[in-house]
Amino acid sequence: MNQEIEEVKVLIIGSGPAGYTAAIYAARAGLKPVLYTGGQPGGQLTITNDVENYPGYPDGVMGPQMMDDFRRQAERFETDVRYGMVTSVDFSQRPHKIVVDDQKVILADTVIISTGASAKWLGLESETRLNGKGVSACAVCDGFFFRGQDVAIVGAGDTACEEASYLSNICNKVYMLVRRDEMRASQIMQKRVMLNPKVEILWNTETVEILGEDEVKGVKIKNNQTGAISDLAVTGFFVAIGHEPNTSIFKDFLDMDESGYIKTIPGSTRTNVEGVFACGDAQDHIYRQAVTAAGTGCMAALDAERYLAELELV
Ligand code: NDP
């Protein structure tokens, strides 16, 4: 088969706030960016409801609507937005080689990685079946639906503590399921949940099964010290056991931390490979906000533009 190879100046991988912001800046700089959306066009915000903390939306906005706005703004300046999944890369040569959907080959002078991160799950069949029907990995997104109800949250890191505190303002009761006899979270976050009268921490507790056919009716738990099994009556089940950056296809070429977050040179979006830039949650395990992702997306486009100018490729 005679395969046509396409050459682009700026290739953006991923379509969350970081990717689209990079696209807006690169397109307005005349760089004709091509953006591949990945498997979840719009990213994590498309599975959330109200976004109330993104500046510029004083009345809040629905996550999918906001990402549609981002896409339209990027397309207005002629970003070439394409549906497709980057399946492999070769950053050992320049221009960099990118393969889309195991078929199409692109040679890019610069690559902006904005592939984001995905929530980790426990891996239970009932968790998958009831996802969106009472099971959620985002308390801030879905807590609202459990106003005045009893819920459980699994995890013992800063995210779980933060989300348990958040849920306690909305729900009647929050059970926190902690698998060990101590938490990983920072002291201040632990103290906050321990002192919260609406949060009950169940130590040494694992989730056996989430109960319910079409909606969450409860959760079967096991005390891993005593082996005792019991049921908790809850209508919401939140999973807060961490996130995984979507960076595995880059692991042979880019420096990453032990969790797979791409390392960037401080104060920039530059990676260890020249011409490859990383922004958004793929390189940020701390802030993980739409607005910080968008900010680093802007930085990535400006870094890419400077790099191209230095090499006199623009
Ligand atoms: P972490 O990796 O820090 O914590 C994950 C937690 O989930 C751990 O307590 C872990 O238990 C538990 N866990 C993992 N797998 C399972 C499982 N199968 N069953 C039950 N429990 C499980 O992730 P976070 O998302 O909490 O935090 C990520 C990073 O973001 C951290 O560096 C954190 O400090 C930071 N962060 C900071 C915030 C802030 O400062 N405001 C807010 C949110 C996050 P175990 O401890 O037993 O391994």
Coordinates of C-alpha atoms and ligand atoms in Angstrom, one line a residue:
M1 CA 0.0 0.0 0.0
N2 CA 1.4 3.4 -0.9
Q3 CA 1.0 5.5 2.2
E4 CA 1.0 9.2 2.0
I5 CA 3.0 10.9 4.7
E6 CA 1.8 14.3 5.9
E7 CA 4.1 17.0 7.2
V8 CA 2.9 19.5 9.8
K9 CA 4.5 22.2 11.9
V10 CA 2.5 21.7 15.1
L11 CA 0.8 18.5 16.0
I12 CA -1.4 18.6 19.1
I13 CA -2.3 15.3 20.8
G14 CA -5.4 15.5 23.0
S15 CA -8.5 17.7 23.1
G16 CA -9.0 18.8 26.7
P17 CA -8.5 22.5 27.9
A18 CA -4.7 22.2 27.4
G19 CA -4.9 20.9 23.8
Y20 CA -7.5 23.3 22.6
T21 CA -5.8 26.3 24.3
A22 CA -2.5 25.3 22.6
A23 CA -4.5 25.1 19.3
I24 CA -6.0 28.5 19.7
Y25 CA -2.6 30.1 20.3
A26 CA -0.7 28.1 17.6
A27 CA -3.5 28.8 15.1
R28 CA -3.5 32.5 15.8
A29 CA 0.3 32.5 15.3
G30 CA -0.3 31.1 11.8
L31 CA 1.2 27.7 12.5
K32 CA -1.8 25.7 11.1
P33 CA -2.0 23.2 14.0
V34 CA -3.4 19.8 13.5
L35 CA -5.1 18.4 16.6
Y36 CA -6.1 14.8 17.2
T37 CA -8.9 14.4 19.7
G38 CA -8.1 11.0 21.2
G39 CA -10.7 8.5 22.3
Q40 CA -12.6 10.9 24.5
P41 CA -13.0 14.1 22.5
G42 CA -13.1 17.0 24.9
G43 CA -11.4 15.0 27.6
Q44 CA -12.5 14.6 31.3
L45 CA -14.7 17.6 31.3
T46 CA -17.1 15.9 29.0
I47 CA -18.1 13.5 31.8
T48 CA -18.7 16.3 34.3
N49 CA -21.8 18.5 34.8
D50 CA -21.6 22.0 36.1
V51 CA -18.2 23.8 35.9
E52 CA -18.4 26.7 38.3
N53 CA -14.7 27.6 38.8
Y54 CA -13.6 28.4 35.2
P55 CA -13.2 32.2 35.0
G56 CA -15.4 33.9 32.4
Y57 CA -18.5 31.8 33.0
P58 CA -20.1 33.7 35.9
D59 CA -23.2 31.5 35.8
G60 CA -21.3 28.3 35.4
V61 CA -21.3 26.1 32.4
M62 CA -21.9 22.4 31.6
G63 CA -18.6 20.5 31.0
P64 CA -19.6 19.2 27.5
Q65 CA -20.8 22.7 26.5
M66 CA -17.5 24.3 27.7
M67 CA -15.5 21.8 25.7
D68 CA -17.6 22.5 22.6
D69 CA -16.9 26.2 23.1
F70 CA -13.1 25.4 23.3
R71 CA -13.3 23.4 20.1
R72 CA -15.3 26.0 18.2
Q73 CA -12.8 28.7 19.3
A74 CA -9.9 26.6 18.1
E75 CA -11.6 25.9 14.8
R76 CA -12.5 29.5 14.3
F77 CA -8.8 30.2 13.7
E78 CA -8.5 27.2 11.4
T79 CA -7.2 24.5 13.7
D80 CA -7.5 21.2 11.8
V81 CA -9.4 19.2 14.5
R82 CA -9.5 15.5 13.6
Y83 CA -11.0 12.5 15.3
G84 CA -8.4 9.9 15.8
M85 CA -6.1 8.2 18.3
V86 CA -2.3 8.5 18.2
T87 CA -1.2 4.9 18.6
S88 CA 2.6 5.3 18.5
V89 CA 5.4 7.8 18.2
D90 CA 9.0 7.9 17.3
F91 CA 10.8 10.9 18.8
S92 CA 14.3 9.6 18.0
Q93 CA 14.3 11.4 14.7
R94 CA 13.4 14.9 13.5
P95 CA 10.9 15.7 12.3
H96 CA 9.1 13.5 14.8
K97 CA 7.1 10.6 13.6
I98 CA 3.5 10.1 14.8
V99 CA 1.2 7.2 13.8
V100 CA -2.5 7.7 14.0
D101 CA -5.0 4.8 14.3
D102 CA -2.1 2.4 13.5
Q103 CA -2.2 3.7 9.9
K104 CA -1.6 7.3 9.1
V105 CA 1.9 8.6 9.4
I106 CA 2.6 12.3 10.3
L107 CA 6.0 14.0 10.4
A108 CA 5.8 17.0 12.8
D109 CA 8.4 19.7 13.5
T110 CA 6.8 20.1 17.0
V111 CA 4.5 18.0 19.1
I112 CA 2.4 19.2 21.9
I113 CA 1.3 16.5 24.2
S114 CA -2.0 17.2 26.0
T115 CA -3.3 13.7 26.6
G116 CA -4.5 14.3 30.1
A117 CA -5.1 11.7 32.8
S118 CA -7.7 9.1 33.6
A119 CA -9.2 8.2 37.0
K120 CA -8.2 4.8 38.4
W121 CA -10.9 2.3 39.3
L122 CA -11.1 -0.6 41.7
G123 CA -11.8 -3.0 38.8
L124 CA -15.0 -4.5 40.1
E125 CA -17.7 -5.7 37.7
S126 CA -20.4 -3.9 39.7
E127 CA -18.3 -0.7 39.6
T128 CA -18.4 -0.7 35.8
R129 CA -22.0 -1.7 35.5
L130 CA -23.2 1.1 37.9
N131 CA -20.8 3.8 36.5
G132 CA -22.9 6.9 36.1
K133 CA -25.8 5.3 38.0
G134 CA -24.5 6.1 41.5
V135 CA -20.8 5.3 40.9
S136 CA -18.5 8.2 40.2
A137 CA -14.8 9.1 40.2
C138 CA -15.5 12.8 40.6
A139 CA -17.2 14.1 43.8
V140 CA -17.0 17.7 42.7
C141 CA -18.7 16.8 39.4
D142 CA -21.5 14.5 40.8
G143 CA -21.8 15.1 44.5
F144 CA -24.7 17.4 43.7
F145 CA -26.9 14.4 42.7
F146 CA -26.6 13.0 46.2
R147 CA -27.9 15.9 48.2
G148 CA -29.1 14.8 51.7
Q149 CA -28.2 11.2 51.0
D150 CA -25.7 8.7 52.5
V151 CA -22.6 8.0 50.3
A152 CA -19.3 6.1 50.5
I153 CA -15.9 7.2 49.2
V154 CA -13.0 4.9 48.7
G155 CA -9.4 6.1 49.0
A156 CA -7.1 7.7 51.6
G157 CA -5.0 10.2 49.7
D158 CA -5.4 14.0 49.5
T159 CA -8.0 13.7 46.8
A160 CA -10.2 11.3 48.8
C161 CA -10.0 13.6 51.9
E162 CA -10.7 16.7 49.8
E163 CA -13.7 15.0 48.1
A164 CA -15.0 13.5 51.4
S165 CA -15.0 17.1 52.9
Y166 CA -16.7 18.4 49.8
L167 CA -19.4 15.6 49.9
S168 CA -20.0 16.3 53.6
N169 CA -21.3 19.8 52.7
I170 CA -23.9 18.2 50.4
C171 CA -24.7 14.7 51.7
N172 CA -26.2 13.5 54.9
K173 CA -23.4 11.1 55.8
V174 CA -20.1 10.1 54.2
Y175 CA -18.4 6.8 54.9
M176 CA -14.7 6.9 54.0
L177 CA -13.3 3.4 53.1
V178 CA -9.6 3.2 54.0
R179 CA -7.8 -0.1 53.2
R180 CA -5.0 0.3 55.7
D181 CA -4.9 1.6 59.3
E182 CA -3.5 4.9 58.2
M183 CA -3.9 7.4 55.5
R184 CA -1.6 8.5 52.8
A185 CA -3.0 12.0 52.8
S186 CA -1.2 15.0 54.3
Q187 CA -1.8 15.6 58.0
I188 CA -3.9 18.7 57.5
M189 CA -6.3 16.9 55.1
Q190 CA -6.6 13.9 57.4
K191 CA -7.4 16.1 60.4
R192 CA -10.1 17.8 58.4
V193 CA -12.0 14.6 57.7
M194 CA -11.3 13.1 61.2
L195 CA -12.8 16.2 62.8
N196 CA -15.8 16.3 60.4
P197 CA -18.9 14.9 62.2
K198 CA -20.5 13.9 59.0
V199 CA -17.5 11.7 57.9
E200 CA -17.1 8.3 59.4
I201 CA -13.8 6.6 58.6
L202 CA -13.9 2.8 58.3
W203 CA -10.3 1.7 58.7
N204 CA -8.9 -1.6 57.2
T205 CA -11.9 -1.7 55.0
E206 CA -12.0 -3.0 51.4
T207 CA -14.9 -2.9 48.9
V208 CA -16.1 -6.4 48.0
E209 CA -19.0 -5.4 45.8
I210 CA -21.3 -2.4 45.0
L211 CA -24.9 -3.5 45.5
G212 CA -27.8 -2.7 43.2
E213 CA -29.0 -3.6 39.7
D214 CA -29.7 -0.3 38.0
E215 CA -28.7 2.1 40.8
V216 CA -26.5 2.0 43.8
K217 CA -28.3 0.5 46.8
G218 CA -25.3 -0.1 49.1
V219 CA -21.8 -1.5 49.3
K220 CA -20.5 -4.8 50.6
I221 CA -17.4 -4.2 52.7
K222 CA -14.8 -6.4 54.3
N223 CA -12.7 -5.7 57.4
N224 CA -9.3 -7.1 56.3
Q225 CA -8.2 -7.5 59.9
T226 CA -11.1 -9.5 61.2
G227 CA -12.5 -10.8 57.9
A228 CA -16.0 -9.6 58.9
I229 CA -18.2 -8.8 55.9
S230 CA -21.1 -6.3 56.2
D231 CA -23.3 -4.1 54.1
L232 CA -23.5 -0.3 54.1
A233 CA -26.7 1.3 52.9
V234 CA -25.6 4.1 50.5
T235 CA -26.9 5.5 47.3
G236 CA -23.6 7.0 46.0
F237 CA -20.2 5.4 45.7
F238 CA -17.2 7.6 44.9
V239 CA -13.8 6.3 43.8
A240 CA -10.9 8.5 44.7
I241 CA -7.8 6.2 44.4
G242 CA -5.7 8.4 42.1
H243 CA -5.3 9.2 38.5
E244 CA -3.1 7.7 35.8
P245 CA -1.6 10.0 33.1
N246 CA -2.3 8.9 29.5
T247 CA 1.3 8.8 28.6
S248 CA 2.3 5.2 28.0
I249 CA 2.9 5.6 24.2
F250 CA 5.6 8.2 25.0
K251 CA 7.5 6.1 27.7
D252 CA 10.4 5.1 25.4
F253 CA 11.3 8.6 24.6
L254 CA 10.3 11.0 27.4
D255 CA 11.5 11.4 31.0
M256 CA 8.6 10.7 33.4
D257 CA 8.2 10.4 37.1
E258 CA 7.5 7.1 38.8
S259 CA 3.7 7.5 38.2
G260 CA 4.1 8.3 34.4
Y261 CA 3.7 12.0 34.5
I262 CA 5.9 13.7 31.9
K263 CA 8.7 15.7 33.3
T264 CA 9.0 19.3 32.0
I265 CA 11.8 21.8 32.4
P266 CA 10.6 24.0 35.3
G267 CA 9.1 27.3 34.0
S268 CA 8.4 25.8 30.6
T269 CA 6.6 23.0 28.8
R270 CA 9.8 21.6 27.3
T271 CA 10.5 17.9 27.7
N272 CA 13.8 16.1 27.4
V273 CA 13.2 15.8 23.6
E274 CA 13.7 18.9 21.6
G275 CA 10.5 20.0 19.8
V276 CA 8.2 18.0 22.1
F277 CA 6.2 19.9 24.7
A278 CA 3.8 18.6 27.4
C279 CA 1.0 20.5 29.0
G280 CA -2.2 19.8 31.1
D281 CA -2.7 16.8 33.3
A282 CA -0.2 14.6 31.4
Q283 CA 2.5 16.6 33.2
D284 CA 0.6 17.9 36.3
H285 CA -0.4 15.6 39.2
I286 CA -0.8 18.5 41.6
Y287 CA -3.3 21.1 40.3
R288 CA -5.3 19.1 37.7
Q289 CA -7.7 22.0 37.0
A290 CA -9.2 23.1 33.7
V291 CA -7.8 26.5 34.1
T292 CA -4.3 25.4 35.0
A293 CA -4.4 22.9 32.0
A294 CA -5.4 25.8 29.7
G295 CA -2.6 27.9 31.1
T296 CA 0.0 25.3 30.3
G297 CA -1.6 24.7 26.9
C298 CA -0.9 28.4 26.1
M299 CA 2.7 28.0 27.4
A300 CA 3.2 25.0 25.1
A301 CA 2.1 26.8 22.0
L302 CA 4.3 29.8 22.8
D303 CA 7.3 27.4 23.5
A304 CA 6.6 25.6 20.2
E305 CA 6.4 28.9 18.3
R306 CA 9.8 30.0 19.8
Y307 CA 11.4 26.7 19.0
L308 CA 10.2 26.9 15.3
A309 CA 11.4 30.5 15.1
E310 CA 14.9 29.5 16.4
L311 CA 15.2 26.8 13.8
E312 CA 13.9 29.2 11.2
L313 CA 11.0 26.8 10.4
V314 CA 8.5 29.6 10.4
Ligands
NDP1 P1 -2.7 9.1 45.9 O1 -2.0 8.2 45.0 O2 -2.0 10.0 46.8 O3 -3.6 8.2 46.9 C1 -4.4 7.2 46.4 C2 -5.1 6.5 47.6 O4 -6.0 5.6 47.1 C3 -4.2 5.9 48.6 O5 -4.6 6.2 49.9 C4 -4.3 4.4 48.3 O6 -4.2 3.6 49.4 C5 -5.7 4.3 47.9 N1 -6.0 3.2 47.0 C6 -5.3 2.9 45.8 N2 -5.8 1.8 45.2 C7 -6.8 1.4 46.1 C8 -7.7 0.3 46.0 N3 -7.6 -0.6 45.0 N4 -8.5 0.2 47.1 C9 -8.6 1.0 48.0 N5 -7.8 2.1 48.1 C10 -6.9 2.3 47.1 O7 -3.8 9.8 44.9 P2 -4.5 11.2 45.1 O8 -5.4 11.4 43.9 O9 -5.2 11.3 46.5 O10 -3.4 12.3 45.1 C11 -2.5 12.4 43.9 C12 -1.5 13.5 44.2 O11 -2.2 14.8 44.1 C13 -0.8 13.5 45.5 O12 0.5 13.9 45.4 C14 -1.6 14.5 46.3 O13 -0.9 15.0 47.4 C15 -2.0 15.5 45.3 N6 -3.2 16.2 45.7 C16 -3.1 17.4 46.4 C17 -4.2 18.1 46.9 C18 -4.1 19.3 47.7 O14 -2.9 19.5 48.1 N7 -5.1 20.1 47.9 C19 -5.6 17.6 46.5 C20 -5.6 16.4 45.8 C21 -4.5 15.8 45.4 P3 -2.8 3.2 50.1 O15 -2.4 4.5 50.8 O16 -3.1 2.1 51.0 O17 -1.8 2.9 49.0

